[in-house]
Amino acid sequence: MITLAEGLRLPTNGLDYTILALYFVVVLGIGFAAKRSVKTSLDFFLSGRSLPAWVTGLAFVAANLGATEILGMAANGAQYGAYTVHWYWIGAIPAMVFLGLVMMPFYYGSKVRSVPEFLLHRFGPSSHLLSSVIFAVSSVLIAGVNLYAMAIVLQALLGWPQWVAIVIAGFFVLAYITIGGLSSAIYNEVLQFFVILAALIPLTIVGLKRVGGWDGLTDSLNSSHGDAFLTAWKGTGIGEGNPLGANWLTIVLGLGFVMSFGYWTTNFAEVQRALSAKNLSAAKRTPLIAAFPKIFIPLVVVVPGLIALVMEPTLGKSKDGLQYNDAIPVLMRDLLPNGVLGIAVTGLLAAFMAGMAANVSSFNTVFTNDIWAAYLKKGREDAYYLKTGRVVTAVGVLTGMGTAFIAASFSNIMNYLQTLFSFFNVPLFVVFIIGMFWKRTSAAAGFWGLLSGTVAAMVNYFWLYKQGIIAIPSDQGANFVSSIVAFVVGALVMFVVTMVTKPKSVESLAGLVYGTLPQSRPDSTGGTPIPGMEELPAEGDDAWYRKPALLGWGAIILAALCYIPFSF
């Protein structure tokens, strides 16, 4: 999955380890501070729906900015060049804006505790249980990737045995989530966001200076890789070749639509941060606020990958030498002095812990509320589910330690993660989007659309692509195709099943389908009614700079403008 070359050992000293130790102390301190606010299961799983938008927005982007993202996108930058920016400007921003403007009113307004619980209201128990199992499995798989990758990196950079790295990081993630619940995870993610930037910004600045600035970087890469390597669209015509192995159609539809929207709008590790916001306005602004730093993340992730390629021209050229995954560690080794090196190591560790914590906190919520409480142990007192959530957190961490070995065959960790997203998130997205906009969609259609889309993506990847039945130039290209296949198959199955089955009553869809008026509905346990989407704005929410439409369209326009330097 991820292997780092020998010779990457960092010359760390006592100052670097002191910085690392201080970070761990602060992490646990935040956990104990958050514990005081955890009195109910809602406090533990959703921070009591009390957090301001700027906190949830930064946590939203930090939850995605795990070290697999940092190492993987830097690797993509070194391997694919400027084509990597598609993952951000077309593969993230539009979907994040869609989540904030269109989908959060349904999620937050229905007062569900998780994404699968929304499917319970819209489609019924079958789709709810299937989606809950899919979420639980994907969460521990991705959490495990972060933990195992971190162990490999720390072994290469610091000489720590793998089991030591796993135990230390796993213990701290387990401790602060178990103690303080989601609030602890979110406030730590805000801290981790700034620590990560404090590590990556100096690395990028010093690296650019070493290679002669932006002009020196572009001159070197144009001469060694051709003038298309630093453009986002050249060579993406249908039938043309490029390092990414994808054309504009698969980029726009596969990455920009089905894979991107599937991930950002249904991935509970992200949506959970918005659900913890203090009101509907804050929930809508959460992904919109997160979109702005997301636009500029390529400057400190993709650009270092390009710098590493200039400094180490053999990167990825030899199976036994430096691999693309080595891009960030190579720069850390060659560029950073002690002290700054300690911040960089802390930032990398913070990124691993942020990615793992996001998935563990989403796992404990889905498993406790959508599987355990909904089907196995119904009607218990709230204190029981609070205790169960803490136990499940430990189970999630321990399970995550064992799941990452499944990914051992992937040389680029982003290939592995994108494969998981095409399997699990895209089929969920097609069910959500059709169910939200087509009243006629039946409960059976939701279940069979989700199941068929998941199976179709796996068949395309493991059989058609891996067995060589269809020729696709790269794993990433195959992921784009798998996403399109999952979406098309899921949509067709939903349409056919809907036509031959009875739809739910219009009254039961109130507030769940676009164009219907919200009304009170019972919660997932059949108990106290929950409010619909109507909510009076809080004081100050009507300020012009807090308008969701302004934030959303501003982010899309800014992302489009960022393409200009990489389009010629």
Coordinates of C-alpha atoms in Angstrom, one line a residue:
M1 CA 0.0 0.0 0.0
I2 CA 2.6 2.5 1.0
T3 CA 6.3 1.8 1.2
L4 CA 9.0 4.4 1.9
A5 CA 12.5 3.9 0.7
E6 CA 15.5 3.4 2.9
G7 CA 17.6 6.4 3.7
L8 CA 14.8 8.7 4.7
R9 CA 15.6 8.7 8.4
L10 CA 15.3 12.3 9.7
P11 CA 18.0 13.8 11.9
T12 CA 15.6 14.6 14.8
N13 CA 16.8 15.7 18.2
G14 CA 15.5 16.5 21.6
L15 CA 13.9 19.8 20.5
D16 CA 11.8 18.0 17.8
Y17 CA 10.6 15.3 20.3
T18 CA 9.7 18.1 22.8
I19 CA 7.4 19.7 20.2
L20 CA 5.9 16.3 19.5
A21 CA 5.3 15.6 23.2
L22 CA 3.7 19.1 23.7
Y23 CA 1.3 18.3 20.9
F24 CA 0.2 15.0 22.6
V25 CA -0.3 16.9 25.9
V26 CA -2.5 19.5 24.2
V27 CA -4.5 16.8 22.4
L28 CA -5.4 15.0 25.7
G29 CA -6.1 18.4 27.3
I30 CA -8.7 19.1 24.7
G31 CA -10.2 15.7 25.3
F32 CA -10.6 16.3 29.0
A33 CA -11.9 19.9 28.5
A34 CA -14.6 18.5 26.1
K35 CA -15.6 15.8 28.6
R36 CA -17.4 18.4 30.7
S37 CA -19.9 19.0 28.0
V38 CA -20.7 15.3 27.4
K39 CA -23.8 14.4 29.4
T40 CA -26.0 12.7 26.8
S41 CA -25.5 10.5 23.7
L42 CA -26.3 13.5 21.5
D43 CA -23.4 15.4 23.2
F44 CA -21.1 12.4 22.5
F45 CA -22.1 11.7 18.9
L46 CA -23.0 15.2 17.6
S47 CA -21.6 17.7 20.2
G48 CA -25.2 18.5 21.2
R49 CA -25.6 20.3 17.9
S50 CA -24.0 23.3 19.5
L51 CA -20.8 24.3 17.6
P52 CA -20.3 27.5 15.6
A53 CA -19.9 27.3 11.8
W54 CA -16.2 28.4 11.7
V55 CA -15.3 25.5 14.1
T56 CA -17.3 22.9 12.1
G57 CA -16.0 24.3 8.8
L58 CA -12.4 24.0 9.8
A59 CA -13.0 20.5 11.2
F60 CA -14.8 19.6 8.0
V61 CA -11.7 20.3 5.9
A62 CA -9.3 18.9 8.5
A63 CA -11.2 15.6 8.6
N64 CA -10.4 15.2 4.9
L65 CA -6.8 16.5 5.2
G66 CA -5.5 13.3 6.6
A67 CA -1.9 12.2 6.0
T68 CA -3.1 9.7 3.4
E69 CA -4.4 12.8 1.6
I70 CA -1.1 14.7 2.1
L71 CA 1.2 11.8 1.1
G72 CA -1.2 10.5 -1.6
M73 CA -1.9 13.9 -3.3
A74 CA 1.8 14.8 -3.2
A75 CA 2.4 11.4 -4.8
N76 CA -0.2 12.1 -7.4
G77 CA 1.4 15.5 -8.0
A78 CA 4.7 13.8 -8.7
Q79 CA 3.1 11.0 -10.8
Y80 CA 0.4 12.9 -12.7
G81 CA 1.6 16.6 -12.5
A82 CA -1.0 19.4 -12.6
Y83 CA -3.7 17.0 -13.5
T84 CA -3.9 16.4 -9.8
V85 CA -5.7 19.7 -9.2
H86 CA -8.8 18.2 -10.7
W87 CA -9.3 16.4 -7.4
Y88 CA -9.8 19.7 -5.7
W89 CA -11.3 22.3 -8.1
I90 CA -13.6 20.0 -10.0
G91 CA -13.5 16.9 -7.7
A92 CA -14.3 18.7 -4.4
I93 CA -15.5 22.3 -4.5
P94 CA -18.8 21.9 -6.6
A95 CA -19.8 18.9 -4.5
M96 CA -19.1 20.7 -1.2
V97 CA -21.2 23.7 -2.4
F98 CA -24.0 21.3 -3.4
L99 CA -23.9 19.7 0.0
G100 CA -24.2 23.1 1.8
L101 CA -26.8 24.6 -0.4
V102 CA -29.0 21.6 -1.4
M103 CA -28.5 18.6 0.9
M104 CA -27.8 20.1 4.4
P105 CA -31.4 21.4 4.7
F106 CA -32.6 17.8 4.3
Y107 CA -29.9 16.3 6.6
Y108 CA -30.0 18.9 9.4
G109 CA -33.7 19.8 9.0
S110 CA -34.7 16.2 9.6
K111 CA -32.7 16.1 12.8
V112 CA -31.2 12.7 11.9
R113 CA -28.0 11.7 13.7
S114 CA -26.4 10.1 10.7
V115 CA -26.6 9.8 6.9
P116 CA -28.0 6.2 7.1
E117 CA -30.8 7.4 9.4
F118 CA -31.9 9.8 6.6
L119 CA -32.3 6.7 4.4
L120 CA -34.4 5.1 7.1
H121 CA -36.9 8.0 6.8
R122 CA -36.8 8.1 3.0
F123 CA -36.6 4.4 2.0
G124 CA -37.2 2.3 5.1
P125 CA -35.3 -0.3 7.2
S126 CA -33.8 -2.4 4.4
S127 CA -31.9 0.5 2.8
H128 CA -31.1 1.9 6.3
L129 CA -29.4 -1.4 7.4
L130 CA -27.5 -1.9 4.2
S131 CA -26.2 1.6 4.1
S132 CA -25.3 1.4 7.8
V133 CA -23.2 -1.8 7.2
I134 CA -21.5 -0.2 4.2
F135 CA -20.7 2.9 6.3
A136 CA -19.3 0.9 9.1
V137 CA -17.1 -1.2 6.9
S138 CA -15.8 1.7 4.8
S139 CA -15.1 3.7 8.0
V140 CA -12.9 1.1 9.6
L141 CA -11.1 0.4 6.3
I142 CA -10.2 4.0 5.8
A143 CA -9.3 4.5 9.5
G144 CA -7.0 1.5 9.3
V145 CA -5.3 2.9 6.2
N146 CA -4.4 6.1 8.1
L147 CA -3.1 4.1 11.1
Y148 CA -1.0 1.7 9.2
A149 CA 0.4 4.3 6.8
M150 CA 1.4 6.4 9.7
A151 CA 3.3 3.4 11.2
I152 CA 5.2 2.9 8.0
V153 CA 6.0 6.6 7.7
L154 CA 7.2 6.9 11.3
Q155 CA 9.3 3.8 11.0
A156 CA 11.1 5.2 8.0
L157 CA 11.4 8.7 9.3
L158 CA 12.0 8.3 13.0
G159 CA 13.0 4.6 13.3
W160 CA 10.0 3.8 15.5
P161 CA 8.9 0.1 15.2
Q162 CA 5.6 -0.2 13.5
W163 CA 3.8 -1.6 16.6
V164 CA 5.0 1.4 18.7
A165 CA 3.7 3.9 16.2
I166 CA 0.3 2.1 16.0
V167 CA -0.1 1.8 19.7
I168 CA 0.9 5.4 20.5
A169 CA -1.3 7.1 17.8
G170 CA -4.1 4.6 18.3
F171 CA -4.0 5.2 22.1
F172 CA -4.3 9.0 21.8
V173 CA -7.1 8.9 19.2
L174 CA -8.9 6.4 21.3
A175 CA -8.4 8.4 24.5
Y176 CA -9.5 11.8 23.3
I177 CA -12.6 10.5 21.4
T178 CA -13.6 8.2 24.2
I179 CA -13.2 11.0 26.8
G180 CA -14.7 13.9 24.9
G181 CA -16.7 12.4 22.1
L182 CA -17.2 14.3 18.8
S183 CA -16.5 17.7 20.4
S184 CA -13.0 16.5 21.3
A185 CA -12.5 15.1 17.8
I186 CA -13.7 18.4 16.2
Y187 CA -11.7 20.8 18.4
N188 CA -8.6 18.6 17.9
E189 CA -9.2 18.7 14.1
V190 CA -9.2 22.5 14.2
L191 CA -5.9 22.4 16.1
Q192 CA -4.6 19.8 13.7
F193 CA -5.6 21.9 10.7
F194 CA -3.2 24.7 11.8
V195 CA -0.5 22.3 12.8
I196 CA -0.6 20.7 9.4
L197 CA -0.4 24.1 7.7
A198 CA 2.5 25.0 10.0
A199 CA 4.3 21.9 8.7
L200 CA 3.5 22.2 5.0
I201 CA 3.8 25.9 4.3
P202 CA 7.6 26.1 5.3
L203 CA 8.2 22.9 3.4
T204 CA 6.7 24.4 0.2
I205 CA 8.4 27.8 0.6
V206 CA 11.9 26.4 1.2
G207 CA 11.4 23.8 -1.5
L208 CA 10.4 26.4 -4.1
K209 CA 13.5 28.5 -3.1
R210 CA 15.7 25.4 -3.5
V211 CA 14.5 24.7 -7.1
G212 CA 14.7 28.4 -8.3
G213 CA 11.1 29.5 -7.5
W214 CA 8.1 28.8 -9.6
D215 CA 9.9 29.7 -12.9
G216 CA 12.7 27.2 -12.0
L217 CA 10.2 24.5 -11.1
T218 CA 8.3 24.9 -14.4
D219 CA 11.4 25.1 -16.5
S220 CA 12.8 21.9 -15.0
L221 CA 9.5 19.9 -15.3
N222 CA 8.8 21.2 -18.8
S223 CA 12.2 20.0 -20.0
S224 CA 12.0 16.6 -18.3
H225 CA 8.3 15.8 -18.6
G226 CA 7.0 17.9 -21.5
D227 CA 4.9 21.1 -21.5
A228 CA 1.6 19.1 -20.8
F229 CA 2.8 18.0 -17.4
L230 CA 1.9 21.3 -15.8
T231 CA -1.4 21.8 -17.5
A232 CA -4.7 20.5 -16.3
W233 CA -6.5 19.8 -19.6
K234 CA -3.9 19.3 -22.3
G235 CA -4.0 15.7 -23.6
T236 CA -7.4 15.0 -22.1
G237 CA -9.3 14.7 -25.4
I238 CA -11.0 11.4 -26.1
G239 CA -8.4 9.1 -27.5
E240 CA -5.5 11.2 -26.4
G241 CA -2.9 10.0 -23.9
N242 CA -1.8 11.7 -20.6
P243 CA -0.2 10.5 -17.4
L244 CA -3.6 10.3 -15.6
G245 CA -5.0 7.8 -18.1
A246 CA -8.3 9.7 -18.2
N247 CA -10.0 12.0 -20.7
W248 CA -12.1 15.1 -20.1
L249 CA -15.4 13.1 -20.1
T250 CA -14.2 10.6 -17.3
I251 CA -12.7 13.5 -15.4
V252 CA -15.9 15.6 -15.5
L253 CA -18.4 12.7 -15.1
G254 CA -16.4 10.1 -13.2
L255 CA -14.4 12.4 -10.8
G256 CA -16.2 15.7 -11.0
F257 CA -19.7 14.4 -10.7
V258 CA -20.4 10.8 -9.5
M259 CA -17.2 10.2 -7.4
S260 CA -16.9 13.7 -6.0
F261 CA -20.6 14.2 -5.2
G262 CA -20.8 10.6 -3.9
Y263 CA -17.9 11.3 -1.5
W264 CA -18.7 14.8 -0.2
T265 CA -22.5 14.5 0.0
T266 CA -22.8 11.0 1.6
N267 CA -19.5 10.4 3.5
F268 CA -20.6 10.6 7.1
A269 CA -17.1 11.3 8.4
E270 CA -17.6 14.7 6.7
V271 CA -21.3 15.3 7.0
Q272 CA -21.1 14.5 10.8
R273 CA -19.2 17.8 11.3
A274 CA -22.0 19.8 9.7
L275 CA -24.6 17.9 11.7
S276 CA -22.9 19.1 14.9
A277 CA -23.4 22.8 14.0
K278 CA -25.6 24.9 16.3
N279 CA -28.4 25.6 13.8
L280 CA -29.4 25.1 10.1
S281 CA -27.6 28.2 8.9
A282 CA -24.3 27.1 10.5
A283 CA -24.8 23.6 9.1
K284 CA -25.3 24.9 5.6
R285 CA -22.2 27.2 5.9
T286 CA -20.0 24.4 7.3
P287 CA -19.0 22.8 3.9
L288 CA -19.0 26.3 2.3
I289 CA -16.5 27.7 4.8
A290 CA -14.4 24.6 4.3
A291 CA -14.4 25.0 0.5
F292 CA -12.2 28.1 0.7
P293 CA -9.2 26.6 2.4
K294 CA -9.8 23.4 0.3
I295 CA -9.3 25.5 -2.9
F296 CA -5.7 26.4 -1.8
I297 CA -4.6 23.1 -0.4
P298 CA -3.0 22.1 -3.7
L299 CA -0.4 24.9 -3.1
V300 CA 0.9 23.0 0.0
V301 CA 0.3 19.4 -1.1
V302 CA 0.5 19.1 -4.9
V303 CA 3.3 21.6 -5.4
P304 CA 5.6 19.8 -2.9
G305 CA 5.1 16.7 -5.0
L306 CA 6.3 18.6 -8.0
I307 CA 9.2 20.1 -6.1
A308 CA 10.2 16.6 -4.9
L309 CA 10.2 15.4 -8.5
V310 CA 12.7 18.1 -9.5
M311 CA 14.9 17.5 -6.4
E312 CA 14.8 13.7 -6.8
P313 CA 14.4 13.0 -10.6
T314 CA 14.5 9.2 -9.9
L315 CA 11.3 9.4 -7.9
G316 CA 9.0 6.6 -9.0
K317 CA 11.4 5.4 -11.7
S318 CA 12.7 2.3 -9.9
K319 CA 10.8 -0.3 -8.0
D320 CA 13.6 -0.6 -5.5
G321 CA 14.3 3.2 -5.2
L322 CA 12.3 6.2 -4.1
Q323 CA 8.6 5.9 -4.8
Y324 CA 6.0 8.6 -5.4
N325 CA 4.8 8.2 -1.8
D326 CA 8.3 9.3 -0.7
A327 CA 7.7 12.9 -2.0
I328 CA 6.9 14.6 1.3
P329 CA 9.4 12.6 3.4
V330 CA 12.2 13.4 0.9
L331 CA 11.5 17.1 1.3
M332 CA 11.4 16.9 5.1
R333 CA 14.7 15.1 5.1
D334 CA 16.5 17.4 2.7
L335 CA 15.1 20.8 3.6
L336 CA 14.0 21.3 7.2
P337 CA 16.3 22.2 10.2
N338 CA 15.6 20.9 13.7
G339 CA 12.7 22.5 15.4
V340 CA 11.0 23.1 12.1
L341 CA 11.5 19.4 11.5
G342 CA 9.7 18.7 14.7
I343 CA 6.8 20.8 13.6
A344 CA 6.7 18.9 10.3
V345 CA 6.7 15.5 12.0
T346 CA 4.0 16.7 14.4
G347 CA 2.0 18.0 11.4
L348 CA 2.3 14.7 9.6
L349 CA 1.3 12.8 12.8
A350 CA -1.6 15.2 13.3
A351 CA -2.8 14.6 9.8
F352 CA -2.8 10.8 10.3
M353 CA -4.7 11.2 13.6
A354 CA -7.2 13.7 12.1
G355 CA -8.1 11.2 9.3
M356 CA -8.3 8.3 11.6
A357 CA -10.4 10.2 14.2
A358 CA -12.9 11.4 11.6
N359 CA -13.6 7.8 10.5
V360 CA -13.6 6.4 14.0
S361 CA -16.1 9.0 15.3
S362 CA -18.4 8.4 12.3
F363 CA -18.1 4.6 12.9
N364 CA -19.1 4.8 16.5
T365 CA -22.1 6.9 15.7
V366 CA -23.4 4.8 12.8
F367 CA -22.8 1.5 14.6
T368 CA -24.3 2.6 17.9
N369 CA -27.3 4.5 16.5
D370 CA -28.1 2.8 13.2
I371 CA -27.2 -0.8 14.0
W372 CA -27.0 -1.5 17.7
A373 CA -29.9 0.8 18.9
A374 CA -32.0 0.4 15.8
Y375 CA -31.9 -3.4 15.4
L376 CA -30.2 -5.1 18.3
K377 CA -30.8 -3.3 21.5
K378 CA -33.9 -1.1 21.1
G379 CA -35.4 1.2 23.7
R380 CA -32.6 1.3 26.2
E381 CA -32.0 4.4 28.4
D382 CA -29.7 7.1 26.9
A383 CA -26.9 6.4 29.3
Y384 CA -26.7 2.9 27.9
Y385 CA -26.1 4.2 24.4
L386 CA -23.5 6.7 25.6
K387 CA -21.6 3.9 27.2
T388 CA -22.0 1.7 24.1
G389 CA -20.6 4.6 22.0
R390 CA -17.4 4.7 24.1
V391 CA -17.0 0.9 23.9
V392 CA -17.6 0.9 20.1
T393 CA -14.9 3.6 19.8
A394 CA -12.4 1.2 21.2
V395 CA -13.6 -1.5 18.9
G396 CA -13.3 0.8 15.9
V397 CA -9.7 1.7 16.7
L398 CA -8.7 -2.0 17.3
T399 CA -10.5 -3.1 14.1
G400 CA -8.8 -0.3 12.1
M401 CA -5.4 -1.6 13.1
G402 CA -6.2 -4.9 11.3
T403 CA -7.9 -3.7 8.2
A404 CA -5.2 -1.7 6.4
F405 CA -3.3 -4.8 5.3
I406 CA -6.0 -5.4 2.7
A407 CA -4.5 -2.5 0.8
A408 CA -1.0 -3.9 0.6
S409 CA -1.1 -4.3 -3.2
F410 CA -1.5 -0.6 -3.9
S411 CA 1.7 1.4 -4.5
N412 CA -0.2 4.8 -4.4
I413 CA -2.4 5.1 -1.4
M414 CA -4.8 7.6 -3.1
N415 CA -5.5 4.9 -5.7
Y416 CA -6.7 2.6 -2.8
L417 CA -8.8 5.3 -1.2
Q418 CA -10.4 6.4 -4.5
T419 CA -11.2 2.7 -5.1
L420 CA -13.1 2.5 -1.8
F421 CA -15.0 5.7 -2.6
S422 CA -16.1 4.3 -6.0
F423 CA -17.3 1.1 -4.3
F424 CA -19.2 2.6 -1.3
N425 CA -19.9 6.3 -1.8
V426 CA -21.0 6.6 -5.4
P427 CA -23.9 4.0 -5.1
L428 CA -25.1 5.9 -2.0
F429 CA -25.0 9.1 -3.9
V430 CA -27.2 7.8 -6.7
V431 CA -29.8 6.6 -4.1
F432 CA -29.7 9.9 -2.3
I433 CA -30.0 12.1 -5.3
I434 CA -32.8 10.2 -7.0
G435 CA -34.6 9.8 -3.7
M436 CA -34.4 13.5 -2.9
F437 CA -35.7 14.7 -6.2
W438 CA -38.2 12.0 -7.4
K439 CA -41.2 11.4 -5.2
R440 CA -42.2 8.3 -7.0
T441 CA -39.0 6.4 -6.0
S442 CA -40.0 3.4 -3.9
A443 CA -38.4 1.9 -0.8
A444 CA -37.5 -1.3 -2.7
A445 CA -35.8 0.9 -5.4
G446 CA -33.5 2.5 -2.7
F447 CA -32.3 -0.9 -1.5
W448 CA -31.7 -2.5 -4.9
G449 CA -30.2 0.6 -6.4
L450 CA -27.7 0.7 -3.5
L451 CA -26.8 -3.0 -3.7
S452 CA -26.6 -3.1 -7.5
G453 CA -24.4 0.0 -7.8
T454 CA -22.0 -1.3 -5.2
V455 CA -21.7 -4.7 -6.9
A456 CA -21.4 -3.1 -10.4
A457 CA -18.4 -1.0 -9.2
M458 CA -16.7 -4.0 -7.8
V459 CA -17.3 -6.1 -10.9
N460 CA -15.9 -3.4 -13.2
Y461 CA -12.8 -3.0 -11.1
F462 CA -11.9 -6.5 -10.0
W463 CA -13.1 -8.4 -13.1
L464 CA -13.3 -6.1 -16.2
Y465 CA -10.2 -4.0 -15.3
K466 CA -8.0 -6.2 -13.2
Q467 CA -8.5 -9.2 -15.5
G468 CA -7.7 -7.1 -18.6
I469 CA -11.1 -7.5 -20.2
I470 CA -11.2 -3.8 -20.8
A471 CA -8.1 -1.6 -21.2
I472 CA -7.8 1.3 -18.9
P473 CA -4.4 3.0 -18.6
S474 CA -4.3 3.5 -14.8
D475 CA -5.9 2.6 -11.5
Q476 CA -7.2 6.1 -11.2
G477 CA -8.8 5.9 -14.6
A478 CA -10.4 2.6 -13.6
N479 CA -11.8 4.3 -10.5
F480 CA -13.4 7.0 -12.6
V481 CA -15.0 4.4 -14.9
S482 CA -16.1 2.3 -11.9
S483 CA -17.8 5.4 -10.5
I484 CA -19.7 6.0 -13.7
V485 CA -20.7 2.4 -13.9
A486 CA -21.9 2.4 -10.3
F487 CA -24.0 5.5 -10.9
V488 CA -25.5 4.4 -14.2
V489 CA -26.3 0.8 -13.0
G490 CA -27.7 2.1 -9.7
A491 CA -29.9 4.7 -11.4
L492 CA -31.3 2.2 -14.0
V493 CA -32.1 -0.4 -11.4
M494 CA -33.8 2.3 -9.2
F495 CA -35.9 3.4 -12.2
V496 CA -37.0 -0.2 -13.2
V497 CA -37.8 -1.2 -9.6
T498 CA -39.7 2.0 -9.0
M499 CA -41.9 1.3 -12.0
V500 CA -42.9 -2.1 -10.7
T501 CA -43.3 -1.4 -7.0
K502 CA -45.6 0.8 -4.9
P503 CA -44.2 4.2 -3.8
K504 CA -44.4 5.6 -0.3
S505 CA -47.2 8.0 0.4
V506 CA -46.6 11.7 -0.2
E507 CA -47.4 12.5 3.4
S508 CA -44.5 10.2 4.6
L509 CA -42.1 12.1 2.3
A510 CA -42.7 15.5 3.8
G511 CA -39.4 17.3 4.3
L512 CA -37.5 14.4 2.7
V513 CA -38.0 15.1 -1.0
Y514 CA -37.4 18.4 -2.8
G515 CA -40.5 20.4 -3.1
T516 CA -42.4 18.9 -0.2
L517 CA -43.4 20.8 2.9
P518 CA -41.7 19.7 6.1
Q519 CA -43.6 18.5 9.0
S520 CA -42.9 16.7 12.3
R521 CA -42.1 13.0 12.1
P522 CA -41.2 10.4 14.7
D523 CA -37.5 9.8 15.3
S524 CA -35.8 6.5 14.3
T525 CA -36.9 4.7 17.4
G526 CA -40.6 5.7 16.9
G527 CA -40.5 8.0 19.9
T528 CA -40.6 11.8 20.2
P529 CA -41.5 13.7 17.0
I530 CA -38.6 15.5 15.4
P531 CA -39.0 18.9 13.7
G532 CA -39.0 19.5 10.0
M533 CA -36.7 21.8 8.1
E534 CA -38.3 25.0 9.1
E535 CA -36.1 27.0 11.4
L536 CA -35.9 30.7 12.3
P537 CA -32.5 32.3 11.6
A538 CA -30.3 33.0 14.6
E539 CA -29.2 36.6 15.3
G540 CA -26.6 37.6 12.8
D541 CA -27.2 34.8 10.4
D542 CA -28.8 37.2 7.9
A543 CA -25.6 39.2 7.5
W544 CA -24.5 39.5 3.9
Y545 CA -21.2 37.7 4.4
R546 CA -23.0 34.7 5.9
K547 CA -25.3 34.2 3.0
P548 CA -24.8 30.5 1.9
A549 CA -25.5 31.4 -1.7
L550 CA -22.8 34.0 -1.7
L551 CA -20.3 31.7 -0.1
G552 CA -21.1 28.8 -2.4
W553 CA -21.0 30.7 -5.7
G554 CA -17.9 32.6 -4.5
A555 CA -16.1 29.3 -3.9
I556 CA -17.1 27.9 -7.3
I557 CA -15.9 31.1 -9.2
L558 CA -12.6 31.2 -7.3
A559 CA -12.0 27.5 -8.1
A560 CA -12.7 28.2 -11.7
L561 CA -10.3 31.1 -11.8
C562 CA -7.6 28.9 -10.2
Y563 CA -7.7 26.8 -13.4
I564 CA -6.5 29.6 -15.6
P565 CA -2.7 29.3 -14.8
F566 CA -2.9 25.6 -15.5
S567 CA -4.9 25.7 -18.7
F568 CA -2.3 27.0 -21.2

